[in-house]
mmCIF file of C-alpha atoms in Angstrom:
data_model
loop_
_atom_site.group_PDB
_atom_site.id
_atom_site.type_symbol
_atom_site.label_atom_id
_atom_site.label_comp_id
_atom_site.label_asym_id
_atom_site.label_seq_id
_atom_site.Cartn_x
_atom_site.Cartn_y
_atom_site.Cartn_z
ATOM 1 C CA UNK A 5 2.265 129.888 126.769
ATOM 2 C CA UNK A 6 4.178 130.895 129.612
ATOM 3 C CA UNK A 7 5.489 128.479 132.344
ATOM 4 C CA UNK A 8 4.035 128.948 135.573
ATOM 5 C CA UNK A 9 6.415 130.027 138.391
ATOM 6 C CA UNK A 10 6.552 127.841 140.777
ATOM 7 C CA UNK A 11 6.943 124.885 138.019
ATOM 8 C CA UNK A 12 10.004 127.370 136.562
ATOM 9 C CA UNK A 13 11.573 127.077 139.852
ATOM 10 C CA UNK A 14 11.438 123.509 140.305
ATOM 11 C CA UNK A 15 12.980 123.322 136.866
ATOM 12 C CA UNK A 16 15.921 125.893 137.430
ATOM 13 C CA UNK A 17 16.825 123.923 140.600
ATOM 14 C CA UNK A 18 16.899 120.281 138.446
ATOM 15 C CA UNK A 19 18.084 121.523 135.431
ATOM 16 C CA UNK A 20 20.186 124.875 135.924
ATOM 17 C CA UNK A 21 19.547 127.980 134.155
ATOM 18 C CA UNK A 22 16.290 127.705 131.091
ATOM 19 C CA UNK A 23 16.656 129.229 127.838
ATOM 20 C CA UNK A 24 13.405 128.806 125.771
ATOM 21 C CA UNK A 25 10.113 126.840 125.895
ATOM 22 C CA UNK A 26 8.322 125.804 122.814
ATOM 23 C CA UNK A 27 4.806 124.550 123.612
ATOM 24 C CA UNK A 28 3.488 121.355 121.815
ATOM 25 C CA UNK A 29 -0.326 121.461 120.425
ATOM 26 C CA UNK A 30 -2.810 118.377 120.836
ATOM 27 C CA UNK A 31 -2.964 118.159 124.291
ATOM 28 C CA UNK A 32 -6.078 117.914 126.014
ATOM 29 C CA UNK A 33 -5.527 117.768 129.396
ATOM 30 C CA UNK A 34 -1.679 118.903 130.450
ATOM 31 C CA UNK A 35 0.233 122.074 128.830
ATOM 32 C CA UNK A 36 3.723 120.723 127.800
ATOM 33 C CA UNK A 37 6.649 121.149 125.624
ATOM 34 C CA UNK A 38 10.318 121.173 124.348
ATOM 35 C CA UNK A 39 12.633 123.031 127.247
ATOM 36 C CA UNK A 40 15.803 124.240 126.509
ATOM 37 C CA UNK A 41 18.364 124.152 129.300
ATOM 38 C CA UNK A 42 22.205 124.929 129.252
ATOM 39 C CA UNK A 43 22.810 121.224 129.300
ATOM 40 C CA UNK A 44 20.348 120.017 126.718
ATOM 41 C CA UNK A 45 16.596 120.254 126.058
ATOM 42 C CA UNK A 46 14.165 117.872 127.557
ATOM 43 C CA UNK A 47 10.096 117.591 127.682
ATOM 44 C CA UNK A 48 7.969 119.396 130.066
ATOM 45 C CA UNK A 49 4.204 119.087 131.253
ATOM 46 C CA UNK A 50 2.632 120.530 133.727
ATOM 47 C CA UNK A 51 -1.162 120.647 134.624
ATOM 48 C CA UNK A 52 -3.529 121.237 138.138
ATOM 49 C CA UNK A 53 -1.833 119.564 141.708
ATOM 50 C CA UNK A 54 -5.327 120.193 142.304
ATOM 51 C CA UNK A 55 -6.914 118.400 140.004
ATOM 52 C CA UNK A 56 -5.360 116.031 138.841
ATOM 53 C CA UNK A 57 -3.346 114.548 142.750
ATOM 54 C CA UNK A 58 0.038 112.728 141.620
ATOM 55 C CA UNK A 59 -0.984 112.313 137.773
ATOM 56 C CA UNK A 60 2.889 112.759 136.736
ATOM 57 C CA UNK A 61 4.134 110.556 139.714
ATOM 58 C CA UNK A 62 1.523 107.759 138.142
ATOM 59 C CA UNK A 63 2.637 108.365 134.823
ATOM 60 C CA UNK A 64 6.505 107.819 135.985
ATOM 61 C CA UNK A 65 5.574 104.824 137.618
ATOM 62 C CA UNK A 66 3.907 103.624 134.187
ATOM 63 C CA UNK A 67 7.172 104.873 132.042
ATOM 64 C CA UNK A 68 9.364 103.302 134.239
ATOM 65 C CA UNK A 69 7.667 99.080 134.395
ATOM 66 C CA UNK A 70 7.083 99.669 130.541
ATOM 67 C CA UNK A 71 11.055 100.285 130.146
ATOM 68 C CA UNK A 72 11.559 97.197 132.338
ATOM 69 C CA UNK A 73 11.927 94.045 129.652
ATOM 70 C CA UNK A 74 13.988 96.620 127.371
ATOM 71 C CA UNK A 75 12.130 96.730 124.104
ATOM 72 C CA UNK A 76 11.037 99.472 122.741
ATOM 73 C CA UNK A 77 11.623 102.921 123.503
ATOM 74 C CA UNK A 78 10.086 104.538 126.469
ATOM 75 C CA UNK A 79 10.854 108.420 127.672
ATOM 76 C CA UNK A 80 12.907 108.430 130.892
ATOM 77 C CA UNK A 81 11.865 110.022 133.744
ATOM 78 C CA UNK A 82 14.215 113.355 134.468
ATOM 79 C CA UNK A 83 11.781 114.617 137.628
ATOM 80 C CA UNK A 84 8.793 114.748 139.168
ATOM 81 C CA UNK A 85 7.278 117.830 141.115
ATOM 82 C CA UNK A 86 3.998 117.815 143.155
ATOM 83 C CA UNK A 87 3.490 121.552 144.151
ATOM 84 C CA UNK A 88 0.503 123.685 145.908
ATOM 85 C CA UNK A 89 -1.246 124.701 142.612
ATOM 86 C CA UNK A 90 0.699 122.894 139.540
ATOM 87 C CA UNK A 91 2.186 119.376 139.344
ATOM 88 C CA UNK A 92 4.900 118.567 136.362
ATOM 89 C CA UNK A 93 6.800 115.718 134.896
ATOM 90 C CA UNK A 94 10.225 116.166 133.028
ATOM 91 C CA UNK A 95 11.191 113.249 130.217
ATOM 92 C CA UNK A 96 14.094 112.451 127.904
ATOM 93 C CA UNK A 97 12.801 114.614 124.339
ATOM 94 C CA UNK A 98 12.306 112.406 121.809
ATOM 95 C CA UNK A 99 12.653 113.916 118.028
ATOM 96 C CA UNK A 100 10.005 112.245 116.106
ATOM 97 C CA UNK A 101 11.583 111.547 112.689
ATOM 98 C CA UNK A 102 10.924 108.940 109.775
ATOM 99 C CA UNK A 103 9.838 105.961 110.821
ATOM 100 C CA UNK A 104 12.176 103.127 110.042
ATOM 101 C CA UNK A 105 10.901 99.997 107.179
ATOM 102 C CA UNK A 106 10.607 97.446 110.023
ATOM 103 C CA UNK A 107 8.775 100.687 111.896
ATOM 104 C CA UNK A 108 5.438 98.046 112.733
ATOM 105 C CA UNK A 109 6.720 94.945 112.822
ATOM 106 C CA UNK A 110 9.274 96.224 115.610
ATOM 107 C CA UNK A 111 6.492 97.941 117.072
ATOM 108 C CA UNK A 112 4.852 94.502 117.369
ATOM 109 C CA UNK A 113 7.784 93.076 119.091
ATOM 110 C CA UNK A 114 8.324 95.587 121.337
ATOM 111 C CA UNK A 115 4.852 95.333 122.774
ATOM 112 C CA UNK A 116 4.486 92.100 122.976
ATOM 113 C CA UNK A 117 7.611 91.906 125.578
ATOM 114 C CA UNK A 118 6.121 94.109 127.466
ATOM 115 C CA UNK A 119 3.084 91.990 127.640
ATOM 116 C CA UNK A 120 4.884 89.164 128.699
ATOM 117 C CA UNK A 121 5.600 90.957 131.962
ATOM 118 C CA UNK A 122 3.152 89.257 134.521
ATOM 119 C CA UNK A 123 2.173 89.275 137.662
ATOM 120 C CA UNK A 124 0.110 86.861 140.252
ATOM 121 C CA UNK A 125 -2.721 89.471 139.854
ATOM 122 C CA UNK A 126 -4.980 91.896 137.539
ATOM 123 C CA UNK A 127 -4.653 95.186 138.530
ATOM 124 C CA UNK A 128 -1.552 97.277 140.152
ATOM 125 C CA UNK A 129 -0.240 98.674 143.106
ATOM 126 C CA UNK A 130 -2.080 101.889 143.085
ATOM 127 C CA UNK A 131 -4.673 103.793 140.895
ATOM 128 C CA UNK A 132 -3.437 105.903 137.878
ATOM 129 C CA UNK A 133 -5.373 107.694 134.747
ATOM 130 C CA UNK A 134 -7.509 107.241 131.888
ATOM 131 C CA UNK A 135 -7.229 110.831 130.608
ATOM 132 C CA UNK A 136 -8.515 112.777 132.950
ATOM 133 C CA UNK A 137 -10.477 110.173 134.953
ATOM 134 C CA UNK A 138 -9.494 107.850 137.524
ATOM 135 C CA UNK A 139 -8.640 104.354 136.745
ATOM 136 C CA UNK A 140 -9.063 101.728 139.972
ATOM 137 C CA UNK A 141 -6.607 99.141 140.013
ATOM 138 C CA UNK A 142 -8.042 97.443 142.791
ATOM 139 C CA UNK A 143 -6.132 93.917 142.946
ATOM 140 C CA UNK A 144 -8.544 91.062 141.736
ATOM 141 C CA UNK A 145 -7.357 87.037 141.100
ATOM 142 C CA UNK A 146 -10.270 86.769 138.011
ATOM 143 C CA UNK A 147 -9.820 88.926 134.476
ATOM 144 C CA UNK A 148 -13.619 89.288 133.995
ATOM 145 C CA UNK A 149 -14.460 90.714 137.761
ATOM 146 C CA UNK A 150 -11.652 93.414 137.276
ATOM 147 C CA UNK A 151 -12.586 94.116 133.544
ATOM 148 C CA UNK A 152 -16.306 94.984 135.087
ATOM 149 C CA UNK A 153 -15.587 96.151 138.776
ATOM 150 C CA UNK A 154 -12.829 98.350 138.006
ATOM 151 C CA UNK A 155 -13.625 99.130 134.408
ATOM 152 C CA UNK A 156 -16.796 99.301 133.200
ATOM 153 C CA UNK A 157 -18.317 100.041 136.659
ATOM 154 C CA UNK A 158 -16.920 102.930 137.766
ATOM 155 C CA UNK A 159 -17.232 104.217 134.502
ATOM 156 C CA UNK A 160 -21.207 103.529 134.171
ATOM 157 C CA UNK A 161 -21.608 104.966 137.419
ATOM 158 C CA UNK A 162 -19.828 108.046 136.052
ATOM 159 C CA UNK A 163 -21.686 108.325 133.236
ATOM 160 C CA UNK A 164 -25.407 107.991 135.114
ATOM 161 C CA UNK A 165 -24.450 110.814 138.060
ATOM 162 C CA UNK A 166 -23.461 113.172 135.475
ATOM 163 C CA UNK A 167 -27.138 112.746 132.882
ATOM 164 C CA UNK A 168 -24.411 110.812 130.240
ATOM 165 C CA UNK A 169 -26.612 107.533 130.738
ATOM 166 C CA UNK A 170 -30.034 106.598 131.530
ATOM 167 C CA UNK A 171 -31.473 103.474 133.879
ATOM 168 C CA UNK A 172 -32.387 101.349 130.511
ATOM 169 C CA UNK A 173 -28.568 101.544 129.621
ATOM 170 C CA UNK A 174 -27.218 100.359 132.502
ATOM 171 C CA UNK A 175 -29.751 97.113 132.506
ATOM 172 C CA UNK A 176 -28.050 96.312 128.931
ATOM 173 C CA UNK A 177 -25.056 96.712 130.430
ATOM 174 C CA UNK A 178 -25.685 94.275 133.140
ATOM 175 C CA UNK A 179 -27.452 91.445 131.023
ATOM 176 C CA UNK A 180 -24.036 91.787 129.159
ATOM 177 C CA UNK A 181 -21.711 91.214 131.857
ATOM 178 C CA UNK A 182 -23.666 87.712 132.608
ATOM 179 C CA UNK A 183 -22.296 86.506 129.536
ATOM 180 C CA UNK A 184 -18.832 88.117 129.714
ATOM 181 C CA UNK A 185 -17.120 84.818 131.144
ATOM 182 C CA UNK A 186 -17.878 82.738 127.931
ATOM 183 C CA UNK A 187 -17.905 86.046 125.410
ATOM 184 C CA UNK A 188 -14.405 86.268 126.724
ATOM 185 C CA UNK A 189 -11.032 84.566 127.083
ATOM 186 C CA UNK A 190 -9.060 84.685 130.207
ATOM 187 C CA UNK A 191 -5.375 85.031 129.749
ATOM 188 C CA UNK A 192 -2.557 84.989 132.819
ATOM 189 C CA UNK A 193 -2.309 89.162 133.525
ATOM 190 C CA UNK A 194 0.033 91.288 131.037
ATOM 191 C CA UNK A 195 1.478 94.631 131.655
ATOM 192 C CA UNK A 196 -0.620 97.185 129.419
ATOM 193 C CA UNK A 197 0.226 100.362 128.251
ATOM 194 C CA UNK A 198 -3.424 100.322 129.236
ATOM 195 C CA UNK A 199 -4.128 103.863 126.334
ATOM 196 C CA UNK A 200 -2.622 102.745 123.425
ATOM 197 C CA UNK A 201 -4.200 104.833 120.729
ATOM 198 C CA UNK A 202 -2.024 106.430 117.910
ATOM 199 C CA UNK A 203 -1.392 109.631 119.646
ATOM 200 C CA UNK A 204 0.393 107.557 121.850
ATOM 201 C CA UNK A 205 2.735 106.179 119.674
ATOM 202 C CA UNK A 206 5.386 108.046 118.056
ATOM 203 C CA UNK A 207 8.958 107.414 116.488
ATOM 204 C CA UNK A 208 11.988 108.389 118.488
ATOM 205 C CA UNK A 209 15.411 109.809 117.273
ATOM 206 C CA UNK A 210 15.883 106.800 114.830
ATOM 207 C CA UNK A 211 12.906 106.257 113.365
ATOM 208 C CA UNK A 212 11.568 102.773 115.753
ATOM 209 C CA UNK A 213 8.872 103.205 117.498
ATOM 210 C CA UNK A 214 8.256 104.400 120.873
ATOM 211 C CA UNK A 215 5.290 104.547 123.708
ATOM 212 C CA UNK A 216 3.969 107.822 125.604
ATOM 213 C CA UNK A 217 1.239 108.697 127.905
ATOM 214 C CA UNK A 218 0.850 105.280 129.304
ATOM 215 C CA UNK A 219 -2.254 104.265 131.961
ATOM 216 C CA UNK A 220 -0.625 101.132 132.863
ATOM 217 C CA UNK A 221 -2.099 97.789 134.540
ATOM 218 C CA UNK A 222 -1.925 94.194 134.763
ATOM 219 C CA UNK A 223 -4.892 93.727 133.132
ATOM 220 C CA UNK A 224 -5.782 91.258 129.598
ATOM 221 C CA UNK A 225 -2.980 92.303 126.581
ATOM 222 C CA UNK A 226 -6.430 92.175 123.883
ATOM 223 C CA UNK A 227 -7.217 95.410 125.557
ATOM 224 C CA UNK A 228 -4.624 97.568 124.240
ATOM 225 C CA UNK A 229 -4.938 95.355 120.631
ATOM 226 C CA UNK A 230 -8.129 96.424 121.151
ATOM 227 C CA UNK A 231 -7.766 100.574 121.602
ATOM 228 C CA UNK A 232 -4.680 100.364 118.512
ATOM 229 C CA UNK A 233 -7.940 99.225 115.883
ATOM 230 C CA UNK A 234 -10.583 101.983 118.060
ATOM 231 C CA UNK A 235 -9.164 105.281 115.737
ATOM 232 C CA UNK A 236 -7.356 103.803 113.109
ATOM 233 C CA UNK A 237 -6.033 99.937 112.245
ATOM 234 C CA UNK A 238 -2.236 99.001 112.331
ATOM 235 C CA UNK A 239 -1.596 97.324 108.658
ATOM 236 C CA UNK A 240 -1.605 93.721 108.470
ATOM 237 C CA UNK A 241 2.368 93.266 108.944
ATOM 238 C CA UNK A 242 2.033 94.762 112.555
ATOM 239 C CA UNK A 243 -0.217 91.676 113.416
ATOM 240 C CA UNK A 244 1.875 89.266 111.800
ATOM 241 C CA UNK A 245 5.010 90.280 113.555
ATOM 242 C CA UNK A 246 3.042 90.191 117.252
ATOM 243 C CA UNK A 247 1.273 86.650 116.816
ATOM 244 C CA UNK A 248 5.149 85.621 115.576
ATOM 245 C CA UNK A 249 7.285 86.692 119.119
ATOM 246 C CA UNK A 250 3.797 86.071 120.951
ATOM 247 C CA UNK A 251 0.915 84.505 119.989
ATOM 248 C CA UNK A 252 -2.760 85.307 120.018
ATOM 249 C CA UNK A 253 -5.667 83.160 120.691
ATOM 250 C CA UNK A 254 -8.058 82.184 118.237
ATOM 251 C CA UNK A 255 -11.039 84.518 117.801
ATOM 252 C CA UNK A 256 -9.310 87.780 119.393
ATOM 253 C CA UNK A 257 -10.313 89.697 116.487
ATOM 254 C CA UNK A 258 -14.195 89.241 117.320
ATOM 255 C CA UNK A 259 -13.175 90.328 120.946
ATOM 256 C CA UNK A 260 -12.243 93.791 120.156
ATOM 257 C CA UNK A 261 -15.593 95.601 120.084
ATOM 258 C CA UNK A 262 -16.098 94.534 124.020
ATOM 259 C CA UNK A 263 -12.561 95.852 125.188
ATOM 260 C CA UNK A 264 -12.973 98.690 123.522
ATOM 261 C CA UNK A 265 -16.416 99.097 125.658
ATOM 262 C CA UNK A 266 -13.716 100.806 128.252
ATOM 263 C CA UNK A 267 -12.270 103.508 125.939
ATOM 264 C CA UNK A 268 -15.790 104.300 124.490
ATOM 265 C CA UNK A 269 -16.986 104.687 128.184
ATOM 266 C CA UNK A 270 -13.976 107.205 129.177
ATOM 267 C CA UNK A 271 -14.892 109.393 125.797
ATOM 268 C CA UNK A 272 -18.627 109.342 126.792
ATOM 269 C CA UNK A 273 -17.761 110.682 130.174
ATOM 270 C CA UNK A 274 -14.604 113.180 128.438
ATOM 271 C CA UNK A 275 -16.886 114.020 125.935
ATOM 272 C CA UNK A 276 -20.482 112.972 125.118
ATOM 273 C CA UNK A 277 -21.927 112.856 121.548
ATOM 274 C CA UNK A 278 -21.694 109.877 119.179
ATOM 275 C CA UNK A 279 -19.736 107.778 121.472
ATOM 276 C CA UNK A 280 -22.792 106.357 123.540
ATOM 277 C CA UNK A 281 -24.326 105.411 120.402
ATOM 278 C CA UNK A 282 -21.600 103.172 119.746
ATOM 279 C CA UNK A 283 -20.950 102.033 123.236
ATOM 280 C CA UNK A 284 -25.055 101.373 122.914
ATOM 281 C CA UNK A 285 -24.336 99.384 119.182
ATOM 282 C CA UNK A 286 -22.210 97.144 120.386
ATOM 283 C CA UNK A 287 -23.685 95.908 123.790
ATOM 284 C CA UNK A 288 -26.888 95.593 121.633
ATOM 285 C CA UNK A 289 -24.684 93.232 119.465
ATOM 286 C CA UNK A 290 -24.965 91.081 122.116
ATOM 287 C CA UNK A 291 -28.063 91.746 124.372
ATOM 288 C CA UNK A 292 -31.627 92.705 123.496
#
């Protein structure tokens, strides 16, 4: 994989002269990999300026409030570069290596100080991304209007103008969000990572546990509990540790399936199949 030119430029002028790129496999939407410089070797990705308008400025902004409270490791930001035809973000490399005994429960405690960051508000500043799609971060004062207005909604909406969904969905849908204020529990807003599956979670240099890829918001901090349990469940010592340094309220485990409603939406617009069957299950759980 070859590094376009005009992202190579941008590079030589922040870094100084580039001696090999490595690519990285698994991802789906940016190219990206290990860069070695005279002064070190740091992570590149690059994608569409076209496409995808001020993705890796988002993304920076996310990095940078999740390193805020200081505990857990989070990239750095090296650069930012929003060119004619290709955008690119820079970070601190992090060598994945064996995860550390306390690897969860620190895990645990990391994320749950950055869920204590708050704010007077759901939501955030600007928009950022799910993937590949747009996430609205419209500021709202109530959990449950900005879980469906700038959630589910645009994502429905999505989903119908592209064939993904039919009319008789979307009036499930809606006889569900009528009961959303007592099927769920508002909490003051958190600061998410907001797409906190496992390929977002790594180990860094020592073995803890660190974040990547984050599609941050002040939003409800069951959502990204939530997404962790969607592809694979932490083990039982992760939970422990979190409800410890900042506990949970009763009954969050039978709130999962309906934050996880979001992440099931964004894979049945990335990618169709199965995943409308179980967006369908679950709403049906609740509605007839």
């Amino acid at each position: 994989m070859d590094i376009p030119e005009e992202i190579k430029k941008f590079c030589i002028r922040e870094l100084g002269e580039l001696q090999s790129f490595r690519s990285a496999s698994g991802g789906c939407i940016n190219n990206g990999g290990r860069l070695e410089t005279h002064s070190g070797h740091v992570f590149l990705k690059w994608n569409s300026a076209t496409r995808f308008p001020d993705m890796f400025t988002k993304e920076a902004k996310g990095l940078r409030l999740m390193q805020g409270p200081q505990c857990i490791t989070v990239p750095q930001v090296i650069a930012t570069y929003e060119g004619e035809q290709h955008s690119c973000l820079i970070l601190e490399f992090l060598e994945s290596s064996v995860p550390v005994k306390t690897y969860w429960e620190d895990l645990a405690i990391g994320l749950a100080g950055i869920h204590k960051m708050s704010a007077d508000h759901y939501g955030l500043d600007h928009s950022n991304y799910m993937g590949s799609l747009v996430q609205d971060n419209a500021y709202h004062k109530n959990w449950i209007d900005f879980f469906i207005r700038c959630r589910l909604q645009p994502q429905l909406k999505l989903a119908v103008d592209h064939g993904k969904m039919q009319n008789d969905h979307i009036r499930l849908f809606e006889k569900l969000f009528q009961q959303l204020d007592v099927l769920l529990v508002t909490e003051p807003p958190a600061l998410i990572h907001g797409d906190l599956w496992n390929g977002n979670i790594m180990t860094d240099n020592a073995g803890k546990p660190a974040l990547i890829d984050p599609a941050v918001a002040y939003a409800h901090r069951e959502m990204d509990l939530a997404l962790m349990q969607l592809f694979g469940k932490p083990p039982l010592s992760f939970y422990q540790a979190y409800n410890e340094t900042y506990p949970l309220v009763p009954d969050w485990e039978g709130r999962m399936d309906l934050y996880n409603l979001y992440a099931l939406l964004v894979h049945v617009n990335l990618f169709g199949g199965g995943y409308l069957i179980q967006c369908m299950q679950i709403v049906k759980h609740y509605v007839s």
